[in-house]
Tab-separated table of C-alpha atoms in Angstrom:
chain	number	residue	atom	x	y	z
A	1	MET	CA	-70.851	114.245	18.773
A	2	ALA	CA	-67.308	113.077	18.771
A	3	THR	CA	-66.166	111.192	15.646
A	4	ASN	CA	-63.136	109.554	17.241
A	5	ARG	CA	-65.007	106.584	18.935
A	6	SER	CA	-63.652	103.323	20.307
A	7	ARG	CA	-64.373	100.084	18.492
A	8	ARG	CA	-66.801	99.011	21.238
A	9	LEU	CA	-68.787	102.296	21.167
A	10	ARG	CA	-68.896	102.100	17.258
A	11	LYS	CA	-70.347	98.587	17.685
A	12	LYS	CA	-72.834	99.627	20.342
A	13	LEU	CA	-74.010	102.522	18.161
A	14	CYS	CA	-74.045	100.440	14.922
A	15	VAL	CA	-71.860	102.957	13.015
A	16	ASP	CA	-68.911	102.919	10.736
A	17	GLU	CA	-67.859	99.330	10.135
A	18	PHE	CA	-70.730	98.064	12.234
A	19	GLN	CA	-73.409	99.875	10.106
A	20	GLU	CA	-76.535	97.618	9.646
A	21	LEU	CA	-78.564	97.828	6.503
A	22	GLY	CA	-82.249	97.205	5.919
A	23	PHE	CA	-84.920	98.423	3.445
A	24	GLU	CA	-88.218	100.020	3.602
A	25	LEU	CA	-91.601	98.687	2.283
A	26	ASN	CA	-94.555	100.622	1.146
A	27	LEU	CA	-97.442	98.475	0.065
A	28	GLY	CA	-100.831	99.296	-1.464
A	29	PHE	CA	-103.638	96.715	-0.880
A	30	LYS	CA	-106.610	96.303	-3.275
A	31	GLU	CA	-109.583	98.286	-2.036
A	32	ASP	CA	-112.057	95.545	-1.834
A	33	LEU	CA	-109.772	93.345	0.253
A	34	SER	CA	-111.371	92.216	3.474
A	35	ASP	CA	-109.568	92.406	6.840
A	36	GLU	CA	-109.358	88.626	6.982
A	37	ALA	CA	-107.559	88.456	3.575
A	38	ILE	CA	-105.142	91.281	4.796
A	39	ASP	CA	-104.430	89.346	7.821
A	40	ALA	CA	-103.833	86.078	5.895
A	41	PHE	CA	-101.497	87.997	3.651
A	42	LEU	CA	-99.603	89.328	6.527
A	43	ASP	CA	-99.295	86.005	8.164
A	44	ALA	CA	-97.935	84.480	4.797
A	45	PHE	CA	-95.615	87.599	4.406
A	46	LEU	CA	-94.117	87.014	7.819
A	47	THR	CA	-93.615	83.208	7.475
A	48	GLU	CA	-92.728	83.028	3.686
A	49	ALA	CA	-90.836	86.156	2.964
A	50	MET	CA	-89.452	87.268	6.397
A	51	ASP	CA	-88.760	84.084	8.401
A	52	ALA	CA	-87.684	82.237	5.455
A	53	ASN	CA	-85.002	84.672	4.559
A	54	GLY	CA	-84.001	85.515	8.136
A	55	LEU	CA	-85.538	88.763	8.146
A	56	ASP	CA	-87.790	90.716	10.723
A	57	TYR	CA	-90.317	93.291	9.833
A	58	VAL	CA	-91.219	96.464	11.917
A	59	GLY	CA	-94.117	98.465	10.949
A	60	GLY	CA	-97.771	98.513	10.071
A	61	ASP	CA	-99.919	96.781	7.268
A	62	ASP	CA	-98.822	98.972	4.548
A	63	PHE	CA	-95.449	100.599	5.557
A	64	GLY	CA	-92.589	99.328	7.323
A	65	LEU	CA	-88.686	98.525	7.661
A	66	VAL	CA	-87.154	95.163	7.065
A	67	CYS	CA	-83.866	94.298	8.742
A	68	SER	CA	-82.004	91.238	9.626
A	69	ALA	CA	-83.360	88.980	12.234
A	70	LYS	CA	-79.885	88.653	13.779
A	71	ARG	CA	-77.333	91.334	14.346
A	72	GLY	CA	-75.939	92.371	10.933
A	73	SER	CA	-77.087	93.627	7.520
A	74	VAL	CA	-79.706	92.650	4.947
A	75	SER	CA	-78.100	91.454	1.739
A	76	GLU	CA	-79.092	92.722	-1.747
A	77	GLU	CA	-80.283	88.871	-2.446
A	78	GLN	CA	-82.593	88.960	0.399
A	79	ARG	CA	-83.966	92.324	-0.594
A	80	ALA	CA	-84.587	90.967	-4.108
A	81	ALA	CA	-86.103	87.763	-2.770
A	82	VAL	CA	-88.584	89.804	-0.708
A	83	GLU	CA	-89.412	92.060	-3.701
A	84	ALA	CA	-90.021	88.777	-5.993
A	85	TRP	CA	-92.292	87.392	-3.287
A	86	LEU	CA	-94.418	90.690	-3.083
A	87	LYS	CA	-94.745	90.900	-6.894
A	88	GLY	CA	-96.218	87.523	-6.870
A	89	ARG	CA	-98.931	88.331	-4.648
A	90	SER	CA	-102.420	89.301	-6.155
A	91	GLU	CA	-103.531	91.125	-2.863
A	92	LEU	CA	-101.315	94.169	-3.787
A	93	THR	CA	-101.831	96.997	-6.258
A	94	ASN	CA	-98.594	98.917	-5.482
A	95	ILE	CA	-95.244	97.858	-4.155
A	96	GLU	CA	-92.319	100.136	-3.304
A	97	VAL	CA	-89.234	98.565	-2.033
A	98	SER	CA	-86.456	101.139	-1.192
A	99	PRO	CA	-82.783	100.380	-1.935
A	100	LEU	CA	-80.742	99.273	0.944
A	101	LEU	CA	-80.270	102.047	3.650
A	102	ASP	CA	-78.833	102.428	7.173
A	103	ALA	CA	-81.454	100.702	9.397
A	104	TRP	CA	-80.461	102.797	12.613
A	105	TYR	CA	-79.733	106.068	10.906
A	106	PRO	CA	-81.530	106.274	7.631
A	107	GLU	CA	-80.389	109.784	6.757
A	108	LYS	CA	-76.835	108.649	6.826
A	109	PRO	CA	-75.181	107.301	3.589
A	110	ILE	CA	-74.272	103.639	3.344
A	111	ASN	CA	-70.675	102.926	4.018
A	112	PRO	CA	-68.648	101.535	1.116
A	113	ALA	CA	-67.428	98.863	3.446
A	114	SER	CA	-70.850	97.530	4.409
């Protein structure tokens, strides 16, 4: 693929100076947790951790990607706020929060300008 792209195309592809960052979550629930308790946790997670921080979550109950609700990147402060919220929850036995990564192309390194 060509590397000499127009500004418009770079923006459309979310590359170079338009790279958007997010992070992955991997959650482990307590084994004796009921489906209702997991649903209640997920409702609280989406309201208190995602919406309150201007973020969106794409994924399942136990694994997913967090990205900005608007066009742009997740900040390190937003990532830390979600991690702190998760660590305060008793429903979880395991929490893995990845470092910030390219939300569109996870295999690509983060641009220093991002």
